[in-house]
Every structure is written in structure tokens, then in C-alpha cells.
mmCIF file of C-alpha atoms and ligand atoms in Angstrom:
data_model
loop_
_atom_site.group_PDB
_atom_site.id
_atom_site.type_symbol
_atom_site.label_atom_id
_atom_site.label_comp_id
_atom_site.label_asym_id
_atom_site.label_seq_id
_atom_site.Cartn_x
_atom_site.Cartn_y
_atom_site.Cartn_z
ATOM 1 C CA MET A 136 5.971 -2.007 -17.687
ATOM 2 C CA ILE A 137 6.912 -5.718 -15.487
ATOM 3 C CA GLU A 138 7.808 -8.069 -18.234
ATOM 4 C CA ILE A 139 8.007 -11.730 -16.195
ATOM 5 C CA ASP A 140 9.942 -14.236 -18.132
ATOM 6 C CA ASP A 141 9.614 -18.187 -17.998
ATOM 7 C CA LEU A 142 9.153 -17.948 -14.485
ATOM 8 C CA HIS A 143 9.742 -20.922 -12.399
ATOM 9 C CA LYS A 144 9.560 -21.445 -8.362
ATOM 10 C CA GLN A 145 9.980 -24.468 -6.222
ATOM 11 C CA TYR A 146 9.856 -24.878 -2.735
ATOM 12 C CA ARG A 147 11.694 -27.670 -1.407
ATOM 13 C CA SER A 148 10.274 -29.304 2.253
ATOM 14 C CA ARG A 149 11.750 -30.208 5.157
ATOM 15 C CA SER A 150 12.037 -34.050 3.692
ATOM 16 C CA GLY A 151 13.553 -32.286 0.942
ATOM 17 C CA ALA A 152 9.987 -32.657 -1.750
ATOM 18 C CA VAL A 153 10.521 -30.728 -4.611
ATOM 19 C CA ALA A 154 6.347 -28.691 -4.940
ATOM 20 C CA GLU A 155 6.570 -26.160 -7.717
ATOM 21 C CA VAL A 156 4.469 -23.894 -7.851
ATOM 22 C CA LEU A 157 4.866 -21.561 -10.483
ATOM 23 C CA LYS A 158 5.681 -23.757 -13.917
ATOM 24 C CA GLY A 159 6.483 -20.747 -16.106
ATOM 25 C CA ILE A 160 4.922 -17.947 -16.087
ATOM 26 C CA SER A 161 5.638 -15.084 -18.428
ATOM 27 C CA LEU A 162 3.404 -12.245 -18.130
ATOM 28 C CA ARG A 163 3.272 -8.076 -19.725
ATOM 29 C CA VAL A 164 1.532 -5.993 -16.796
ATOM 30 C CA PRO A 165 2.004 -2.360 -19.345
ATOM 31 C CA ALA A 166 2.793 0.970 -17.609
ATOM 32 C CA GLY A 167 -0.309 3.149 -16.328
ATOM 33 C CA GLY A 168 -2.940 0.317 -16.801
ATOM 34 C CA ILE A 169 -4.770 -1.546 -14.099
ATOM 35 C CA THR A 170 -3.811 -5.589 -14.811
ATOM 36 C CA ALA A 171 -5.880 -8.088 -12.502
ATOM 37 C CA ILE A 172 -4.215 -12.294 -12.102
ATOM 38 C CA VAL A 173 -7.288 -14.321 -11.220
ATOM 39 C CA GLY A 174 -7.278 -17.529 -10.176
ATOM 40 C CA PRO A 175 -8.797 -20.318 -7.563
ATOM 41 C CA SER A 176 -6.892 -20.464 -4.164
ATOM 42 C CA GLY A 177 -3.523 -22.836 -3.918
ATOM 43 C CA ALA A 178 -3.138 -21.199 -7.820
ATOM 44 C CA GLY A 179 0.501 -19.067 -6.978
ATOM 45 C CA LYS A 180 -0.809 -16.007 -7.267
ATOM 46 C CA SER A 181 0.441 -15.074 -3.782
ATOM 47 C CA THR A 182 3.739 -16.362 -4.778
ATOM 48 C CA LEU A 183 3.830 -14.710 -8.034
ATOM 49 C CA ALA A 184 3.308 -11.827 -5.895
ATOM 50 C CA LYS A 185 5.790 -12.317 -3.924
ATOM 51 C CA CYS A 186 7.668 -12.894 -6.297
ATOM 52 C CA ILE A 187 7.130 -9.352 -8.112
ATOM 53 C CA SER A 188 8.349 -8.249 -4.971
ATOM 54 C CA LEU A 189 11.311 -9.250 -4.084
ATOM 55 C CA LEU A 190 10.643 -11.717 -1.112
ATOM 56 C CA GLU A 191 11.025 -14.266 -2.604
ATOM 57 C CA LYS A 192 14.189 -15.124 -5.193
ATOM 58 C CA PRO A 193 12.462 -17.042 -8.392
ATOM 59 C CA THR A 194 14.443 -20.269 -8.681
ATOM 60 C CA ARG A 195 14.493 -20.093 -12.750
ATOM 61 C CA GLY A 196 13.129 -17.235 -14.763
ATOM 62 C CA SER A 197 13.401 -12.954 -14.811
ATOM 63 C CA ILE A 198 11.252 -10.247 -13.735
ATOM 64 C CA ARG A 199 12.078 -7.404 -15.608
ATOM 65 C CA VAL A 200 10.895 -4.053 -14.460
ATOM 66 C CA ASN A 201 10.642 -0.865 -16.500
ATOM 67 C CA GLY A 202 14.263 -2.861 -17.969
ATOM 68 C CA GLN A 203 16.251 -3.182 -15.307
ATOM 69 C CA ASP A 204 15.779 -7.822 -14.114
ATOM 70 C CA LEU A 205 15.795 -7.146 -10.995
ATOM 71 C CA SER A 206 16.799 -10.637 -9.690
ATOM 72 C CA LEU A 207 20.362 -10.167 -10.332
ATOM 73 C CA LEU A 208 20.367 -7.635 -7.635
ATOM 74 C CA THR A 209 22.300 -7.450 -4.701
ATOM 75 C CA GLY A 210 22.429 -5.228 -1.615
ATOM 76 C CA GLU A 211 22.502 -1.605 -1.917
ATOM 77 C CA ALA A 212 20.812 -1.680 -5.745
ATOM 78 C CA LEU A 213 17.785 -4.327 -4.720
ATOM 79 C CA ARG A 214 16.747 -2.044 -1.874
ATOM 80 C CA ARG A 215 17.083 1.123 -3.683
ATOM 81 C CA GLU A 216 15.089 -0.943 -7.064
ATOM 82 C CA ARG A 217 12.569 -2.161 -3.762
ATOM 83 C CA ARG A 218 11.089 1.037 -3.964
ATOM 84 C CA ALA A 219 9.885 1.304 -7.120
ATOM 85 C CA ILE A 220 6.900 -1.789 -6.336
ATOM 86 C CA GLY A 221 4.880 -0.827 -3.294
ATOM 87 C CA THR A 222 2.699 -3.873 -1.887
ATOM 88 C CA VAL A 223 -0.798 -3.792 -0.207
ATOM 89 C CA PHE A 224 -1.557 -6.574 1.901
ATOM 90 C CA GLN A 225 -5.292 -7.754 2.286
ATOM 91 C CA SER A 226 -4.949 -6.863 6.387
ATOM 92 C CA SER A 227 -2.599 -3.671 5.659
ATOM 93 C CA ALA A 228 -0.709 -5.463 7.866
ATOM 94 C CA LEU A 229 -0.320 -1.972 10.126
ATOM 95 C CA LEU A 230 0.679 -1.363 13.650
ATOM 96 C CA GLN A 231 -1.256 -1.623 15.641
ATOM 97 C CA ARG A 232 0.650 0.978 18.507
ATOM 98 C CA LYS A 233 1.789 3.938 15.901
ATOM 99 C CA THR A 234 -0.527 5.766 14.628
ATOM 100 C CA VAL A 235 -1.828 6.513 10.937
ATOM 101 C CA TRP A 236 0.904 9.209 10.977
ATOM 102 C CA GLN A 237 3.295 7.314 12.132
ATOM 103 C CA ASN A 238 2.273 4.487 10.427
ATOM 104 C CA VAL A 239 2.857 6.035 7.197
ATOM 105 C CA ALA A 240 4.871 7.918 8.069
ATOM 106 C CA LEU A 241 7.876 4.996 8.446
ATOM 107 C CA PRO A 242 9.038 3.627 5.251
ATOM 108 C CA LEU A 243 10.159 7.501 4.671
ATOM 109 C CA GLU A 244 11.776 6.625 8.600
ATOM 110 C CA TYR A 245 13.463 3.970 7.506
ATOM 111 C CA LEU A 246 14.935 5.836 4.593
ATOM 112 C CA GLY A 247 16.560 8.356 6.324
ATOM 113 C CA VAL A 248 14.544 11.636 5.106
ATOM 114 C CA VAL A 249 14.515 14.122 6.874
ATOM 115 C CA PRO A 250 11.964 15.322 9.593
ATOM 116 C CA HIS A 251 10.173 18.524 7.711
ATOM 117 C CA GLU A 252 9.964 16.517 4.301
ATOM 118 C CA ILE A 253 8.496 13.298 6.209
ATOM 119 C CA LYS A 254 5.198 16.204 6.959
ATOM 120 C CA GLN A 255 5.263 17.718 3.487
ATOM 121 C CA HIS A 256 4.853 14.103 2.088
ATOM 122 C CA VAL A 257 2.915 12.080 4.732
ATOM 123 C CA GLY A 258 0.908 15.533 5.186
ATOM 124 C CA ALA A 259 0.412 14.955 0.735
ATOM 125 C CA LEU A 260 -0.012 11.199 1.047
ATOM 126 C CA LEU A 261 -3.162 11.326 3.617
ATOM 127 C CA GLU A 262 -4.444 14.162 1.909
ATOM 128 C CA SER A 263 -4.273 11.964 -1.768
ATOM 129 C CA VAL A 264 -5.576 8.392 0.068
ATOM 130 C CA GLY A 265 -8.417 10.957 1.913
ATOM 131 C CA LEU A 266 -7.555 10.566 5.813
ATOM 132 C CA SER A 267 -6.091 14.158 6.233
ATOM 133 C CA ASP A 268 -8.576 13.736 9.467
ATOM 134 C CA LYS A 269 -7.673 10.889 10.871
ATOM 135 C CA ALA A 270 -3.775 10.859 11.052
ATOM 136 C CA ALA A 271 -3.543 10.851 14.309
ATOM 137 C CA ARG A 272 -6.018 7.937 14.892
ATOM 138 C CA TYR A 273 -4.960 3.879 15.652
ATOM 139 C CA PRO A 274 -5.797 2.046 13.590
ATOM 140 C CA ALA A 275 -8.706 -0.211 15.597
ATOM 141 C CA GLN A 276 -10.096 3.117 15.180
ATOM 142 C CA LEU A 277 -10.508 2.278 11.235
ATOM 143 C CA SER A 278 -13.434 0.858 9.390
ATOM 144 C CA GLY A 279 -10.988 -1.564 7.331
ATOM 145 C CA GLY A 280 -12.031 0.882 3.997
ATOM 146 C CA GLN A 281 -9.918 2.932 5.725
ATOM 147 C CA ARG A 282 -7.457 0.994 7.047
ATOM 148 C CA GLN A 283 -6.800 -0.377 3.521
ATOM 149 C CA ARG A 284 -6.551 3.801 2.360
ATOM 150 C CA VAL A 285 -3.260 3.939 5.357
ATOM 151 C CA GLY A 286 -1.949 0.608 3.242
ATOM 152 C CA ILE A 287 -2.138 1.833 -0.409
ATOM 153 C CA ALA A 288 -0.967 5.471 1.075
ATOM 154 C CA ARG A 289 2.074 3.468 3.036
ATOM 155 C CA ALA A 290 2.969 1.899 -0.238
ATOM 156 C CA LEU A 291 2.929 4.634 -1.883
ATOM 157 C CA ALA A 292 4.725 6.240 0.052
ATOM 158 C CA LEU A 293 8.878 6.038 -1.209
ATOM 159 C CA LYS A 294 7.099 7.135 -4.829
ATOM 160 C CA PRO A 295 6.877 3.053 -6.803
ATOM 161 C CA SER A 296 5.989 3.223 -10.362
ATOM 162 C CA VAL A 297 4.338 0.146 -9.399
ATOM 163 C CA LEU A 298 1.280 -0.836 -6.785
ATOM 164 C CA LEU A 299 0.383 -4.142 -6.447
ATOM 165 C CA ALA A 300 -2.424 -4.811 -4.536
ATOM 166 C CA ASP A 301 -2.796 -8.486 -2.873
ATOM 167 C CA GLU A 302 -6.838 -9.487 -2.393
ATOM 168 C CA ALA A 303 -6.442 -5.197 -1.355
ATOM 169 C CA THR A 304 -10.638 -5.698 -1.022
ATOM 170 C CA SER A 305 -11.126 -9.042 -0.440
ATOM 171 C CA GLY A 306 -13.044 -8.801 2.996
ATOM 172 C CA LEU A 307 -14.817 -5.608 3.011
ATOM 173 C CA ASP A 308 -17.897 -4.873 1.762
ATOM 174 C CA PRO A 309 -19.718 -3.557 -1.430
ATOM 175 C CA ASP A 310 -19.274 0.227 -0.351
ATOM 176 C CA ALA A 311 -16.087 0.503 1.078
ATOM 177 C CA THR A 312 -14.265 -2.444 -1.269
ATOM 178 C CA ALA A 313 -16.149 0.410 -4.231
ATOM 179 C CA ALA A 314 -14.309 2.961 -2.719
ATOM 180 C CA ILE A 315 -10.797 1.671 -2.223
ATOM 181 C CA LEU A 316 -11.213 0.297 -6.419
ATOM 182 C CA HIS A 317 -11.978 4.243 -7.101
ATOM 183 C CA LEU A 318 -9.403 5.552 -5.564
ATOM 184 C CA LEU A 319 -6.572 2.727 -7.510
ATOM 185 C CA THR A 320 -8.212 4.314 -10.420
ATOM 186 C CA GLN A 321 -7.675 7.894 -9.047
ATOM 187 C CA LEU A 322 -3.776 7.268 -8.264
ATOM 188 C CA ARG A 323 -3.013 5.395 -11.165
ATOM 189 C CA ASP A 324 -4.521 8.241 -13.237
ATOM 190 C CA ALA A 325 -2.444 11.016 -10.966
ATOM 191 C CA PHE A 326 0.720 9.366 -10.551
ATOM 192 C CA GLY A 327 0.848 7.039 -13.972
ATOM 193 C CA LEU A 328 1.027 4.078 -11.468
ATOM 194 C CA SER A 329 0.735 0.094 -12.735
ATOM 195 C CA ILE A 330 -1.949 -1.415 -11.152
ATOM 196 C CA ILE A 331 -1.491 -5.366 -10.424
ATOM 197 C CA LEU A 332 -4.563 -6.656 -8.153
ATOM 198 C CA ILE A 333 -4.167 -9.962 -7.038
ATOM 199 C CA THR A 334 -7.966 -11.178 -6.796
ATOM 200 C CA HIS A 335 -10.876 -14.172 -6.680
ATOM 201 C CA GLU A 336 -13.194 -11.370 -6.615
ATOM 202 C CA MET A 337 -14.313 -11.252 -10.929
ATOM 203 C CA ASP A 338 -17.000 -7.842 -9.984
ATOM 204 C CA VAL A 339 -13.390 -6.271 -8.836
ATOM 205 C CA VAL A 340 -11.445 -7.335 -12.054
ATOM 206 C CA ARG A 341 -14.833 -5.836 -14.736
ATOM 207 C CA SER A 342 -15.125 -3.453 -12.736
ATOM 208 C CA THR A 343 -11.308 -1.843 -12.962
ATOM 209 C CA ALA A 344 -8.997 -3.959 -14.668
ATOM 210 C CA ASP A 345 -7.909 -3.207 -18.203
ATOM 211 C CA ALA A 346 -5.709 -5.982 -18.423
ATOM 212 C CA VAL A 347 -6.900 -9.890 -16.826
ATOM 213 C CA ALA A 348 -4.214 -13.048 -16.518
ATOM 214 C CA GLU A 349 -5.498 -16.053 -15.337
ATOM 215 C CA ILE A 350 -3.501 -18.629 -13.808
ATOM 216 C CA ARG A 351 -4.426 -21.882 -12.698
ATOM 217 C CA ASP A 352 -2.123 -24.624 -11.225
ATOM 218 C CA GLY A 353 1.343 -22.446 -11.568
ATOM 219 C CA ARG A 354 1.210 -21.684 -15.204
ATOM 220 C CA LEU A 355 -0.838 -18.723 -17.188
ATOM 221 C CA VAL A 356 -3.629 -20.115 -19.077
ATOM 222 C CA GLN A 357 -5.083 -16.710 -20.601
ATOM 223 C CA GLN A 358 -4.173 -13.273 -20.477
ATOM 224 C CA GLY A 359 -5.813 -9.889 -22.145
ATOM 225 C CA ARG A 360 -8.483 -7.394 -22.402
ATOM 226 C CA VAL A 361 -11.005 -7.690 -19.669
ATOM 227 C CA ARG A 362 -13.458 -6.420 -23.025
ATOM 228 C CA ASP A 363 -12.537 -9.557 -25.212
ATOM 229 C CA LEU A 364 -12.035 -12.524 -22.059
ATOM 230 C CA LEU A 365 -15.370 -11.438 -19.761
ATOM 231 C CA ALA A 366 -17.893 -10.284 -21.827
ATOM 232 C CA GLN A 367 -20.920 -9.811 -19.733
ATOM 233 C CA PRO A 368 -23.048 -12.709 -20.103
HETATM 234 P P1 ADP B 1283 -2.972 -18.624 -3.854
HETATM 235 O O1 ADP B 1283 -2.513 -17.300 -3.814
HETATM 236 O O2 ADP B 1283 -2.973 -18.243 -5.533
HETATM 237 O O3 ADP B 1283 -4.076 -19.300 -3.644
HETATM 238 P P2 ADP B 1283 -0.163 -20.037 -3.767
HETATM 239 O O4 ADP B 1283 0.696 -19.167 -4.441
HETATM 240 O O5 ADP B 1283 -0.409 -19.178 -1.530
HETATM 241 O O6 ADP B 1283 -1.516 -19.580 -3.830
HETATM 242 O O7 ADP B 1283 0.381 -21.211 -3.208
HETATM 243 C C1 ADP B 1283 -0.120 -22.017 -4.128
HETATM 244 C C2 ADP B 1283 0.685 -23.681 -3.418
HETATM 245 O O8 ADP B 1283 1.770 -23.158 -3.150
HETATM 246 C C3 ADP B 1283 0.224 -24.200 -2.777
HETATM 247 O O9 ADP B 1283 -0.177 -25.415 -2.969
HETATM 248 C C4 ADP B 1283 0.938 -23.730 -1.611
HETATM 249 O O10 ADP B 1283 0.252 -24.693 -0.598
HETATM 250 C C5 ADP B 1283 2.566 -23.576 -2.060
HETATM 251 N N1 ADP B 1283 3.063 -22.719 -0.691
HETATM 252 C C6 ADP B 1283 2.932 -21.218 -1.293
HETATM 253 N N2 ADP B 1283 3.965 -21.251 -0.288
HETATM 254 C C7 ADP B 1283 4.958 -21.669 -0.465
HETATM 255 C C8 ADP B 1283 6.322 -22.256 1.281
HETATM 256 N N3 ADP B 1283 6.324 -21.322 1.263
HETATM 257 N N4 ADP B 1283 6.459 -23.670 0.745
HETATM 258 C C9 ADP B 1283 5.732 -24.402 0.493
HETATM 259 N N5 ADP B 1283 4.418 -25.090 -0.304
HETATM 260 C C10 ADP B 1283 4.038 -23.336 -0.115
HETATM 261 P P1 ADP B 1284 7.718 16.697 -5.120
HETATM 262 O O1 ADP B 1284 9.355 17.308 -5.208
HETATM 263 O O2 ADP B 1284 7.302 17.811 -4.003
HETATM 264 O O3 ADP B 1284 7.495 15.566 -3.791
HETATM 265 P P2 ADP B 1284 6.806 15.480 -7.077
HETATM 266 O O4 ADP B 1284 6.115 15.418 -7.966
HETATM 267 O O5 ADP B 1284 7.329 14.425 -6.506
HETATM 268 O O6 ADP B 1284 6.996 16.773 -6.210
HETATM 269 O O7 ADP B 1284 5.176 15.042 -5.765
HETATM 270 C C1 ADP B 1284 4.018 16.050 -4.951
HETATM 271 C C2 ADP B 1284 3.288 14.903 -4.557
HETATM 272 O O8 ADP B 1284 2.570 13.616 -5.269
HETATM 273 C C3 ADP B 1284 4.299 13.556 -3.715
HETATM 274 O O9 ADP B 1284 3.610 14.749 -2.038
HETATM 275 C C4 ADP B 1284 3.320 12.664 -3.107
HETATM 276 O O10 ADP B 1284 2.510 12.066 -2.299
HETATM 277 C C5 ADP B 1284 2.725 12.307 -4.638
HETATM 278 N N1 ADP B 1284 3.273 11.892 -5.172
HETATM 279 C C6 ADP B 1284 4.406 11.827 -6.542
HETATM 280 N N2 ADP B 1284 4.252 11.091 -7.164
HETATM 281 C C7 ADP B 1284 4.026 9.869 -6.323
HETATM 282 C C8 ADP B 1284 3.566 8.481 -6.416
HETATM 283 N N3 ADP B 1284 4.295 7.180 -7.481
HETATM 284 N N4 ADP B 1284 3.797 7.264 -5.404
HETATM 285 C C9 ADP B 1284 2.328 7.904 -5.077
HETATM 286 N N5 ADP B 1284 2.749 9.645 -4.881
HETATM 287 C C10 ADP B 1284 3.023 10.232 -5.542
#
């Protein structure tokens, strides 16, 4: 469960001008569900995502994950709690000179996991995203959908309780999009993951999300169950 309360984020430019990008967002993301965050370009979705994944520090307000306020943490505690949240980006941000296997193993190597455990865990992760037969390939030898699967496997390597997907299906064709969404649903069910889907694609929200939150100009304008807010016309 993620509880976001009165979250503000300001950026200060070099000239000293202040831009308030998040203007007091309060939001609940229930455990074990898929919550979509939607809104027009420039609304603040990516900034919110960066605050949730602890890449940006909010100016004010709190984000609690499983009851713990992550903005209060520093050092080792922050590094440990950061693992609770796995992130997948639009371009999946894979290292081009490393194989699929090596890309997925990376977070485990940084953590100092012993080689035979890495081997076992990476094997299981590739199997859970359906890429066991592509382990030796390089990212450039994969389709867009396959690259996103590698990004998902890597995001799951440290067994997070939350998976944050920022425009993870943008730029994929409809079949690849449907396959990624099906995979996310399976992962939610298999691991009890809470999934946050940041997207501008309303079809994705309708087909996959349980709950939806709409952001406009840094403010939450509505939040609720998809079947209540987005009833088919
Ligand atoms: P979205 O993901 O909904 O398109 P963003 O969070 O990327 O929105 O951006 C929201 C607003 O914040 C935009 O007006 C953008 O220009 C501004 N913004 C984002 N990051 C920065 C930054 N590092 N410095 C200043 N302004 C920023
Ligand atoms: P083990 O102690 O053997 O790792 P786990 O039940 O913790 O047993 O995990 C079994 C496998 O399930 C792991 O190797 C991993 O691939 C996968 N797994 C478990 N939890 C998660 C999670 N939250 N996210 C992704 N994969 C997971």
C-alpha cells in the first residue's frame, strides 16, 4: 500500500523562478492492484513517478510505502527501502553492450549477491517474463516488446512490492502492448505486486487497471475505480 499525502514539488530555475509542478497530491495505491495515473502531457505524471521511486525529493508532503515514510530515510536505510519499488521506463533503458542475462543480473551484482544465487534468480526472472530463450541476445537484437520484458525482469530482480511503469507500452504495437499488459496482470497475481501504470493511453487503462487517478496541472482531479469512472459509452 502506498499513501501519498499533500505532495508538493517545486523546481527552481537558475534565474531563481520557481515552478510548482506538483501542487498538493494525495493518493492511495492499494496493495495487489493496478492503479493507472493519467493526465495530459505536462500534468506532472513523470515528476510524481520520480518522487515515488525516490529519484526526486518532494518539496513537501509524504510518501509512505507499507506504512513507512521514505522521505525521512537516508543512507543504508534509503538504499534498502528503494528496493521496495521497481521501475520500468518507456525506452526500458537497457545497457546496449550487455546481454539480456547481464542486464537482468545487474541489480543483483551491485547488491553483492553470490554468483550461484544470481544464476538461479536471473533464470527464474527470465522465465517469468517469457524470455528464457533470449538470455544471450543483446537489446538491439530484440523487438520493442521483448526489450520491455527485459526491463520488467530487471525491475523485479530485487523483489519489490511495487512496480512502477512509466509509459511502458508507449511506442509498442497493439499486440505487443496487449502482451505486456497481460504479463503485468500475471505478475500482480503471482507476486501480489502493486502496479502503478503511468500512461496516456486510455485503452490501456480500460483493459488493465483496477483504479485510476487523473492529474491535471499538478493536482489530482479525480480518483476511483475504473469501472465507475470510465464506463464504456
Ligand atoms: P508529464 O509526465 O505529465 O508529462 P512532467 O512531470 O514531465 O509531466 O512535467 C510537468 C511539468 O514540470 C512540465 O511543465 C515540465 O516542464 C516541468 N518540469 C519537469 N521536470 C522539471 C525540472 N527538472 N525542472 C523544471 N521543470 C521541470
Ligand atoms: P527463493 O527464496 O527461492 O528466492 P521466493 O519465493 O522468494 O523463493 O522466490 C522464488 C522466485 O520467484 C524467485 O527466484 C523470483 O524469480 C520470483 N519472485 C519472488 N518474489 C518476487 C517479486 N516480488 N518480484 C519478482 N519476482 C519474484
